[in-house]
CSV table of C-alpha atoms in Angstrom, one decimal:
chain,number,residue,atom,x,y,z
K,103,UNK,CA,80.6,38.3,117.3
K,104,UNK,CA,80.4,39.4,120.8
K,105,UNK,CA,82.7,36.6,122.2
K,106,UNK,CA,85.4,37.0,119.9
K,107,UNK,CA,85.4,41.0,121.0
K,108,UNK,CA,85.9,39.5,124.3
K,109,UNK,CA,88.4,37.4,123.5
K,110,UNK,CA,90.4,40.4,121.5
K,111,UNK,CA,90.0,42.6,124.3
K,112,UNK,CA,91.2,40.1,126.8
K,113,UNK,CA,94.1,39.2,124.6
K,114,UNK,CA,94.9,43.0,124.7
K,115,UNK,CA,95.0,43.2,128.4
K,116,UNK,CA,97.6,40.0,128.8
K,117,UNK,CA,99.6,41.4,126.3
K,118,UNK,CA,100.4,43.9,128.8
K,119,UNK,CA,100.0,42.2,131.9
K,120,UNK,CA,102.3,39.5,131.4
K,121,UNK,CA,105.5,41.7,130.4
K,122,UNK,CA,104.5,43.7,133.3
K,123,UNK,CA,104.6,40.8,135.7
K,124,UNK,CA,108.0,39.3,134.2
K,125,UNK,CA,109.0,43.3,134.8
K,126,UNK,CA,108.1,43.0,138.6
K,127,UNK,CA,109.8,39.6,139.2
K,128,UNK,CA,112.7,40.7,137.4
K,129,UNK,CA,113.3,43.7,139.4
K,130,UNK,CA,112.9,41.9,142.6
K,131,UNK,CA,115.2,39.3,141.7
K,132,UNK,CA,118.1,42.2,141.1
K,133,UNK,CA,116.4,44.0,144.1
K,134,UNK,CA,117.6,41.3,146.2
K,135,UNK,CA,121.1,42.5,145.2
K,136,UNK,CA,121.2,45.1,148.0
K,137,UNK,CA,122.1,41.8,151.0
K,138,UNK,CA,123.6,39.2,151.5
K,139,UNK,CA,121.8,36.3,150.4
K,140,UNK,CA,124.1,33.6,151.8
K,141,UNK,CA,123.2,35.4,155.4
K,142,UNK,CA,119.3,35.9,154.2
K,143,UNK,CA,117.8,33.2,156.7
K,144,UNK,CA,113.8,34.3,155.9
K,145,UNK,CA,115.0,33.3,152.2
K,146,UNK,CA,116.6,30.2,153.2
K,147,UNK,CA,113.6,29.1,155.2
K,148,UNK,CA,111.1,29.9,152.3
K,149,UNK,CA,113.3,28.3,149.2
K,150,UNK,CA,114.0,25.6,152.0
K,151,UNK,CA,109.9,24.6,152.8
K,152,UNK,CA,109.2,25.4,148.8
K,153,UNK,CA,111.9,22.9,147.8
K,154,UNK,CA,109.9,19.7,150.0
K,155,UNK,CA,108.2,17.2,148.3
K,156,UNK,CA,104.5,18.1,148.8
K,157,UNK,CA,103.1,16.4,151.7
K,158,UNK,CA,106.5,15.1,153.3
K,159,UNK,CA,105.9,17.2,156.1
K,160,UNK,CA,104.4,15.7,159.6
K,161,UNK,CA,104.8,18.7,161.8
K,162,UNK,CA,105.8,22.5,161.3
K,163,UNK,CA,107.2,24.8,163.7
K,164,UNK,CA,106.1,28.6,163.7
K,165,UNK,CA,107.1,31.4,166.0
K,166,UNK,CA,109.7,34.0,166.7
K,167,UNK,CA,113.9,33.3,166.8
K,168,UNK,CA,113.0,31.8,170.2
K,169,UNK,CA,111.6,28.8,168.4
K,170,UNK,CA,113.9,28.9,165.3
K,171,UNK,CA,117.1,28.9,167.4
K,172,UNK,CA,115.7,26.4,170.2
K,173,UNK,CA,113.9,23.8,168.4
K,174,UNK,CA,115.6,21.6,166.1
K,175,UNK,CA,113.4,19.4,163.6
K,176,UNK,CA,116.4,16.5,163.4
K,177,UNK,CA,115.9,15.4,167.0
K,178,UNK,CA,111.6,15.6,166.6
K,179,UNK,CA,112.4,13.2,163.3
K,180,UNK,CA,114.7,10.8,165.2
K,181,UNK,CA,113.0,10.5,168.4
K,182,UNK,CA,109.7,10.9,166.7
K,183,UNK,CA,109.5,10.1,163.3
K,184,UNK,CA,107.8,12.8,162.1
K,185,UNK,CA,109.5,14.5,159.2
K,186,UNK,CA,109.6,18.2,160.4
K,187,UNK,CA,110.5,21.8,159.2
K,188,UNK,CA,111.1,24.8,161.3
K,189,UNK,CA,109.4,27.7,159.6
K,190,UNK,CA,109.9,30.3,162.6
K,191,UNK,CA,111.6,33.4,161.7
K,192,UNK,CA,112.8,36.2,163.6
K,193,UNK,CA,110.1,38.6,165.3
K,194,UNK,CA,107.0,36.4,163.8
K,195,UNK,CA,103.8,37.7,165.3
K,196,UNK,CA,100.9,35.6,165.7
K,197,UNK,CA,99.4,37.6,162.8
K,198,UNK,CA,102.4,36.5,160.2
K,199,UNK,CA,101.8,32.9,162.1
K,200,UNK,CA,98.6,32.6,160.7
K,201,UNK,CA,99.1,33.5,157.0
K,202,UNK,CA,102.6,31.4,157.5
K,203,UNK,CA,100.1,28.3,158.0
K,204,UNK,CA,97.8,29.2,155.4
K,205,UNK,CA,101.0,29.0,153.4
K,206,UNK,CA,102.2,25.9,154.1
K,207,UNK,CA,98.8,24.2,154.5
K,208,UNK,CA,98.8,24.6,150.5
K,209,UNK,CA,101.9,22.2,149.9
K,210,UNK,CA,102.1,20.2,152.9
K,211,UNK,CA,99.1,18.0,154.8
K,212,UNK,CA,100.4,19.0,158.3
K,213,UNK,CA,99.4,16.9,161.1
K,214,UNK,CA,100.9,18.4,164.2
K,215,UNK,CA,101.6,21.9,164.5
K,216,UNK,CA,104.1,23.8,167.1
K,217,UNK,CA,103.7,27.6,168.0
K,218,UNK,CA,106.2,29.2,170.3
K,219,UNK,CA,104.0,31.8,172.5
K,220,UNK,CA,106.7,34.3,173.4
K,221,UNK,CA,105.2,36.3,170.4
K,222,UNK,CA,102.3,36.9,172.7
K,223,UNK,CA,104.2,37.3,176.3
K,224,UNK,CA,106.6,40.1,175.0
K,225,UNK,CA,105.8,43.0,172.6
K,226,UNK,CA,108.8,45.0,171.0
K,227,UNK,CA,107.8,48.7,171.5
K,228,UNK,CA,108.7,49.3,168.1
K,229,UNK,CA,108.7,46.7,165.2
K,230,UNK,CA,112.0,46.3,163.1
K,231,UNK,CA,110.3,46.9,159.7
K,232,UNK,CA,113.3,45.5,157.9
K,233,UNK,CA,112.8,42.0,159.7
K,234,UNK,CA,108.8,42.8,159.4
K,235,UNK,CA,109.2,43.0,155.5
K,236,UNK,CA,111.5,39.8,155.2
K,237,UNK,CA,109.6,37.3,156.9
K,238,UNK,CA,107.5,37.5,154.1
K,239,UNK,CA,109.3,38.5,150.9
K,240,UNK,CA,110.4,35.0,150.1
K,241,UNK,CA,106.6,33.6,150.3
K,242,UNK,CA,105.7,32.6,147.1
K,243,UNK,CA,103.0,35.3,145.0
K,244,UNK,CA,99.6,34.3,145.7
K,245,UNK,CA,96.1,35.4,146.8
K,246,UNK,CA,97.2,34.0,150.5
K,247,UNK,CA,100.5,36.9,150.2
K,248,UNK,CA,97.9,39.6,148.9
K,249,UNK,CA,95.7,38.8,151.5
K,250,UNK,CA,98.6,39.1,154.2
K,251,UNK,CA,100.4,42.4,153.0
K,252,UNK,CA,96.4,43.8,152.7
K,253,UNK,CA,95.9,43.0,156.6
K,254,UNK,CA,99.3,43.4,157.8
K,255,UNK,CA,100.5,46.7,155.9
K,256,UNK,CA,99.1,50.0,155.4
K,257,UNK,CA,99.7,52.9,152.9
K,258,UNK,CA,102.8,52.7,150.7
K,259,UNK,CA,104.1,49.7,153.0
K,260,UNK,CA,101.8,47.4,151.1
K,261,UNK,CA,103.8,48.4,147.8
K,262,UNK,CA,107.0,47.7,149.7
K,263,UNK,CA,106.2,44.5,150.8
K,264,UNK,CA,104.9,43.4,147.4
K,265,UNK,CA,107.6,45.0,145.5
K,266,UNK,CA,110.9,44.6,147.5
K,267,UNK,CA,112.8,46.4,144.9
K,268,UNK,CA,111.1,49.7,145.5
K,269,UNK,CA,112.6,50.0,149.3
K,270,UNK,CA,116.1,48.4,148.7
K,271,UNK,CA,119.8,49.6,146.8
K,272,UNK,CA,121.6,48.0,144.1
K,273,UNK,CA,124.7,46.7,145.1
K,274,UNK,CA,127.0,47.9,142.1
K,275,UNK,CA,129.3,49.6,143.9
K,276,UNK,CA,130.0,46.8,146.4
K,277,UNK,CA,132.1,43.6,144.7
K,278,UNK,CA,132.3,41.9,147.7
K,279,UNK,CA,128.4,41.5,148.3
K,280,UNK,CA,128.1,40.8,144.6
K,281,UNK,CA,130.9,38.1,144.5
K,282,UNK,CA,129.2,36.8,147.6
K,283,UNK,CA,125.8,36.5,145.9
K,284,UNK,CA,127.0,35.0,142.9
K,285,UNK,CA,128.7,32.2,144.7
K,286,UNK,CA,125.5,31.4,146.4
K,287,UNK,CA,123.2,31.3,142.9
K,288,UNK,CA,125.8,28.9,141.1
K,289,UNK,CA,126.5,26.7,144.2
K,290,UNK,CA,123.0,26.4,145.4
K,291,UNK,CA,121.9,26.1,148.9
K,292,UNK,CA,121.7,22.4,150.4
K,293,UNK,CA,117.8,22.8,150.3
K,294,UNK,CA,116.6,19.2,150.4
K,295,UNK,CA,118.4,18.7,153.4
K,296,UNK,CA,118.0,22.0,155.2
K,297,UNK,CA,115.2,22.1,157.7
K,298,UNK,CA,114.9,25.5,159.0
K,299,UNK,CA,116.6,25.2,162.4
K,300,UNK,CA,119.3,28.2,163.1
K,301,UNK,CA,121.4,27.0,165.8
K,302,UNK,CA,123.7,29.3,168.0
K,303,UNK,CA,127.2,28.6,168.2
K,304,UNK,CA,128.5,31.0,171.0
K,305,UNK,CA,127.9,31.3,174.3
K,306,UNK,CA,126.6,33.4,177.1
K,307,UNK,CA,129.5,35.6,179.2
K,308,UNK,CA,129.3,35.5,182.6
K,309,UNK,CA,129.5,39.3,182.7
K,310,UNK,CA,126.4,39.8,180.6
K,311,UNK,CA,124.5,37.1,182.3
K,312,UNK,CA,125.3,39.3,185.5
K,313,UNK,CA,123.9,42.2,184.5
K,314,UNK,CA,120.7,41.0,184.5
K,315,UNK,CA,120.7,41.3,187.9
K,316,UNK,CA,120.8,45.2,187.6
K,317,UNK,CA,119.8,46.1,184.4
K,318,UNK,CA,116.3,48.6,184.2
K,319,UNK,CA,113.2,47.1,183.1
K,320,UNK,CA,112.9,50.0,180.4
K,321,UNK,CA,116.1,49.2,178.9
K,322,UNK,CA,114.9,45.5,178.2
K,323,UNK,CA,112.7,47.5,175.3
K,324,UNK,CA,109.7,45.2,176.2
K,325,UNK,CA,106.2,46.3,177.0
K,326,UNK,CA,103.3,44.9,179.1
K,327,UNK,CA,102.4,41.5,177.6
K,328,UNK,CA,98.0,42.4,176.9
K,329,UNK,CA,96.9,40.0,174.5
K,330,UNK,CA,95.0,42.5,172.4
K,331,UNK,CA,91.8,42.1,170.3
K,332,UNK,CA,93.6,41.7,167.1
K,333,UNK,CA,95.6,38.9,168.2
K,334,UNK,CA,92.5,37.2,169.9
K,335,UNK,CA,91.4,37.0,166.6
K,336,UNK,CA,94.5,35.6,164.6
K,337,UNK,CA,94.4,33.1,167.5
K,338,UNK,CA,91.2,31.9,166.7
K,339,UNK,CA,91.6,31.8,163.0
K,340,UNK,CA,94.7,29.4,163.9
K,341,UNK,CA,92.9,27.0,165.6
K,342,UNK,CA,89.7,27.3,163.1
K,343,UNK,CA,92.4,26.5,160.6
K,344,UNK,CA,94.1,24.0,162.5
K,345,UNK,CA,90.6,22.0,163.1
K,346,UNK,CA,89.0,22.1,159.6
K,347,UNK,CA,92.7,20.4,158.3
K,348,UNK,CA,92.9,18.2,161.1
K,349,UNK,CA,96.0,19.7,162.4
K,350,UNK,CA,97.0,18.8,166.2
K,351,UNK,CA,97.9,22.6,167.4
K,352,UNK,CA,100.3,23.0,170.6
K,353,UNK,CA,101.6,26.4,172.0
K,354,UNK,CA,104.9,26.0,173.9
K,355,UNK,CA,107.1,28.4,175.2
K,356,UNK,CA,110.7,28.1,174.8
K,357,UNK,CA,113.2,28.4,177.7
K,358,UNK,CA,114.3,31.9,178.1
K,359,UNK,CA,117.2,33.1,180.6
K,360,UNK,CA,116.2,33.0,184.1
K,361,UNK,CA,117.9,36.3,185.2
K,362,UNK,CA,115.7,37.8,182.5
K,363,UNK,CA,112.4,36.3,183.8
K,364,UNK,CA,113.2,37.4,187.0
K,365,UNK,CA,113.8,40.8,185.6
K,366,UNK,CA,110.7,41.2,183.9
K,367,UNK,CA,108.2,39.5,186.2
K,368,UNK,CA,107.7,36.3,184.0
K,369,UNK,CA,105.3,34.3,186.3
K,370,UNK,CA,102.6,37.6,186.4
K,371,UNK,CA,103.0,38.0,183.0
K,372,UNK,CA,102.8,34.2,181.9
K,373,UNK,CA,99.2,34.3,183.9
K,374,UNK,CA,97.7,36.3,181.4
K,375,UNK,CA,98.5,34.6,178.0
K,376,UNK,CA,98.2,31.1,180.2
K,377,UNK,CA,94.4,32.2,180.8
K,378,UNK,CA,94.0,33.5,177.3
K,379,UNK,CA,95.0,30.1,175.6
K,380,UNK,CA,93.0,28.4,178.5
K,381,UNK,CA,90.1,29.8,177.2
K,382,UNK,CA,90.8,29.6,173.8
K,383,UNK,CA,90.9,26.0,174.6
K,384,UNK,CA,94.3,25.6,173.3
K,385,UNK,CA,96.8,23.0,174.5
K,386,UNK,CA,99.8,25.2,176.0
K,387,UNK,CA,102.6,24.0,177.9
K,388,UNK,CA,105.2,26.8,179.3
K,389,UNK,CA,108.8,25.2,179.5
K,390,UNK,CA,109.8,28.5,181.9
K,391,UNK,CA,108.0,27.0,184.8
K,392,UNK,CA,110.5,24.4,185.4
K,393,UNK,CA,113.6,25.9,183.8
K,394,UNK,CA,117.3,24.3,184.8
K,395,UNK,CA,119.2,25.9,181.8
K,396,UNK,CA,122.2,27.7,182.6
K,397,UNK,CA,124.3,30.4,180.7
K,398,UNK,CA,126.4,28.0,178.8
K,399,UNK,CA,123.3,26.7,177.0
K,400,UNK,CA,122.2,30.4,175.5
K,401,UNK,CA,123.6,32.7,173.2
K,402,UNK,CA,125.6,35.8,173.9
K,403,UNK,CA,122.7,38.1,172.7
K,404,UNK,CA,123.2,41.4,174.3
K,405,UNK,CA,121.0,42.7,176.9
K,406,UNK,CA,117.1,43.1,176.1
K,407,UNK,CA,117.1,39.9,173.2
K,408,UNK,CA,116.4,37.6,176.5
K,409,UNK,CA,119.3,35.3,175.1
K,410,UNK,CA,118.2,32.9,172.8
K,411,UNK,CA,119.0,29.2,173.1
K,412,UNK,CA,122.2,28.5,171.8
K,413,UNK,CA,122.6,24.7,170.1
K,414,UNK,CA,123.3,22.9,173.3
K,415,UNK,CA,120.4,24.4,174.8
K,416,UNK,CA,118.4,23.7,171.5
K,417,UNK,CA,119.1,20.1,171.9
K,418,UNK,CA,118.2,19.8,175.5
K,419,UNK,CA,114.8,21.2,175.0
K,420,UNK,CA,114.1,19.7,171.4
K,421,UNK,CA,114.5,16.4,173.6
K,422,UNK,CA,112.3,18.0,176.9
K,423,UNK,CA,109.7,18.9,173.6
K,424,UNK,CA,109.7,15.4,172.6
K,425,UNK,CA,109.0,13.6,176.1
K,426,UNK,CA,106.2,15.9,176.5
K,427,UNK,CA,105.0,15.3,172.4
K,428,UNK,CA,105.2,11.6,172.6
K,429,UNK,CA,102.3,11.7,175.6
K,430,UNK,CA,100.3,14.9,173.7
K,431,UNK,CA,100.4,13.0,170.0
K,432,UNK,CA,100.3,9.4,171.2
K,433,UNK,CA,103.4,8.6,169.4
K,434,UNK,CA,104.8,6.8,172.5
K,435,UNK,CA,105.5,3.6,170.4
K,436,UNK,CA,107.7,5.6,167.8
K,437,UNK,CA,109.6,7.5,170.5
K,438,UNK,CA,113.3,6.9,170.7
K,439,UNK,CA,116.3,8.3,173.0
K,440,UNK,CA,118.1,10.8,170.8
K,441,UNK,CA,121.8,10.6,170.6
K,442,UNK,CA,123.7,13.6,169.1
K,443,UNK,CA,126.8,11.4,168.9
K,444,UNK,CA,129.9,14.5,169.0
K,445,UNK,CA,132.7,13.5,167.1
K,446,UNK,CA,135.9,14.3,169.3
K,447,UNK,CA,138.7,15.2,166.6
K,448,UNK,CA,142.3,14.6,166.9
K,449,UNK,CA,143.8,17.9,167.4
K,450,UNK,CA,147.8,18.8,167.0
K,451,UNK,CA,148.6,22.1,168.7
K,452,UNK,CA,151.4,23.9,167.3
K,453,UNK,CA,151.5,26.8,169.6
K,454,UNK,CA,153.7,27.5,172.6
K,455,UNK,CA,150.9,29.5,174.7
K,456,UNK,CA,148.7,26.6,174.5
K,457,UNK,CA,149.1,23.3,176.3
K,458,UNK,CA,146.4,21.2,174.4
K,459,UNK,CA,143.5,21.5,172.9
K,460,UNK,CA,140.4,18.9,172.2
K,461,UNK,CA,138.2,19.8,169.2
K,462,UNK,CA,134.5,18.4,169.6
K,463,UNK,CA,132.6,18.5,166.0
K,464,UNK,CA,128.7,18.7,166.6
K,465,UNK,CA,126.5,17.2,163.9
K,466,UNK,CA,123.5,20.1,164.6
K,467,UNK,CA,121.9,19.0,161.3
K,468,UNK,CA,122.9,18.1,157.9
K,469,UNK,CA,124.8,21.0,156.6
K,470,UNK,CA,125.6,22.7,159.3
K,471,UNK,CA,128.0,21.5,161.8
K,472,UNK,CA,129.7,23.3,165.2
K,473,UNK,CA,133.1,23.0,166.3
K,474,UNK,CA,133.4,23.0,169.8
K,475,UNK,CA,136.8,23.6,171.5
K,476,UNK,CA,138.3,22.7,174.7
K,477,UNK,CA,141.7,24.7,175.7
K,478,UNK,CA,144.2,23.9,178.4
K,479,UNK,CA,146.0,27.1,178.7
K,480,UNK,CA,147.2,29.9,181.0
K,481,UNK,CA,146.6,33.6,181.3
K,482,UNK,CA,148.9,34.7,179.1
K,483,UNK,CA,146.8,33.2,176.6
K,484,UNK,CA,144.2,36.0,177.0
K,485,UNK,CA,143.2,37.8,174.0
K,486,UNK,CA,145.8,36.3,171.7
K,487,UNK,CA,144.8,35.5,168.2
K,488,UNK,CA,144.6,31.9,167.0
K,489,UNK,CA,143.3,29.9,164.2
K,490,UNK,CA,141.5,26.3,164.1
K,491,UNK,CA,142.1,24.4,160.8
K,492,UNK,CA,140.0,21.6,160.1
K,493,UNK,CA,141.2,19.2,157.3
K,494,UNK,CA,138.5,17.1,155.3
K,495,UNK,CA,139.0,14.2,153.7
K,496,UNK,CA,138.9,15.5,150.3
K,497,UNK,CA,142.2,17.6,151.5
K,498,UNK,CA,140.2,20.7,151.8
K,499,UNK,CA,140.7,22.8,154.9
K,500,UNK,CA,138.6,25.4,156.9
K,501,UNK,CA,140.6,27.7,158.8
K,502,UNK,CA,138.8,29.6,161.7
K,503,UNK,CA,140.3,32.7,163.7
K,504,UNK,CA,139.5,32.8,167.4
K,505,UNK,CA,141.1,34.4,170.4
K,506,UNK,CA,140.9,33.3,174.3
K,507,UNK,CA,138.5,35.5,176.1
K,508,UNK,CA,138.5,35.6,180.0
K,509,UNK,CA,134.7,35.2,180.2
K,510,UNK,CA,134.8,31.7,178.2
K,511,UNK,CA,137.0,30.5,180.9
K,512,UNK,CA,135.2,27.4,182.3
K,513,UNK,CA,137.8,25.9,185.1
K,514,UNK,CA,141.0,26.2,185.7
K,515,UNK,CA,142.9,27.1,182.5
K,516,UNK,CA,140.2,25.7,180.2
K,517,UNK,CA,138.5,28.2,177.8
K,518,UNK,CA,135.9,27.0,175.7
K,519,UNK,CA,134.6,28.0,172.3
K,520,UNK,CA,132.3,27.3,169.3
K,521,UNK,CA,131.6,27.9,166.0
K,522,UNK,CA,129.0,28.0,163.7
K,523,UNK,CA,129.9,26.4,160.3
K,524,UNK,CA,127.7,26.2,157.1
K,525,UNK,CA,127.7,23.7,153.9
K,526,UNK,CA,130.8,21.6,155.1
K,527,UNK,CA,131.5,19.4,152.2
K,528,UNK,CA,133.1,16.1,153.5
K,529,UNK,CA,134.0,14.4,156.7
K,530,UNK,CA,136.4,16.3,159.3
K,531,UNK,CA,139.2,13.9,159.9
K,532,UNK,CA,141.7,15.8,162.0
K,533,UNK,CA,142.2,19.5,163.5
K,534,UNK,CA,145.1,21.8,164.0
K,535,UNK,CA,145.3,24.9,166.3
K,536,UNK,CA,148.4,27.2,165.7
K,537,UNK,CA,149.0,31.1,166.6
K,538,UNK,CA,148.5,34.2,164.5
K,539,UNK,CA,150.5,36.4,166.8
């Protein structure tokens, strides 16, 4: 009799909880209408990760945007034969890294873990709350996510983190945004081929590069890199979690712009982080110590973002990283030489302002390419508007507007451009450049 009463009570509770749970999921889904889903890199990261077959990822990459933009999993797979995924997200800190690792280990038998240490080197004076939410919004609801929200958020922020619709605004007044999201949901993202890499397609211009030699330290908006007790605790948790699961852990520092490093006394700040990791008996390699990257291998970020590697820099650095990993992990037998095999596309010029144009396509990773233009022109073309048209084998075409910018001149009468293009469906067979003015 007593057992029957307990069952009835439980069923009565479930009758309220199940509809409530469904309502929360529905509201969170609708709440996503306040942003461009297609441009939400964190959503793509988690969707791509969850779409992978169980125990199909050998090597995981965690860290902030420097790792997200600077490490190409496709090159690691090609060179070391390790199935890889980049789960680094913008402004990810060491506490988030711990919970992301816990989440990953629920689905994957990770053998190798690469963590970028720049989160320990430089601490933003004030966290970008929107980015902090977004990094965890698309984790699946679980005990792990509840623990993360409880540990990392306080007060009403706990509600905002668990229920994103409570902090958003619906975009019913924005037809363009609604249309974009509808196309995204209808088409679906190419999750099976996506590996979490976020390539940057532009170059650091000469003027901005030179500004780092004179910019004041406080304009860079970072404070002293003191590794506090909480960070040390999460470092220990990560180390223990790796040991318990048989994961080989490697901390690195993705190369940053030399002019930036000089302004923030990088060598001095590096010593503290190095000592912390050494004390924790964690393997660490700082790739800024022999940094020979030039401005054409960094993105054109605003002053203070310490310039992330662009797609060329990422390709170069990932090759260097693979050389290091092949020795550390005993993968030398598998290591091969990477060949990005850029494709030179026949380009027709239909403009009297341009003498000639060479279009080079870089298959950065499946589903994403970068088109690089080398244009022979004179100074009369500066700030003039042009369009690059890429013709696909299926008779579709892609139009990319651009303008000659003085700072992108790499030699006499030659300018260089790059453009990231998502979801190319079909092989590019030819290109055409014409004037818009």
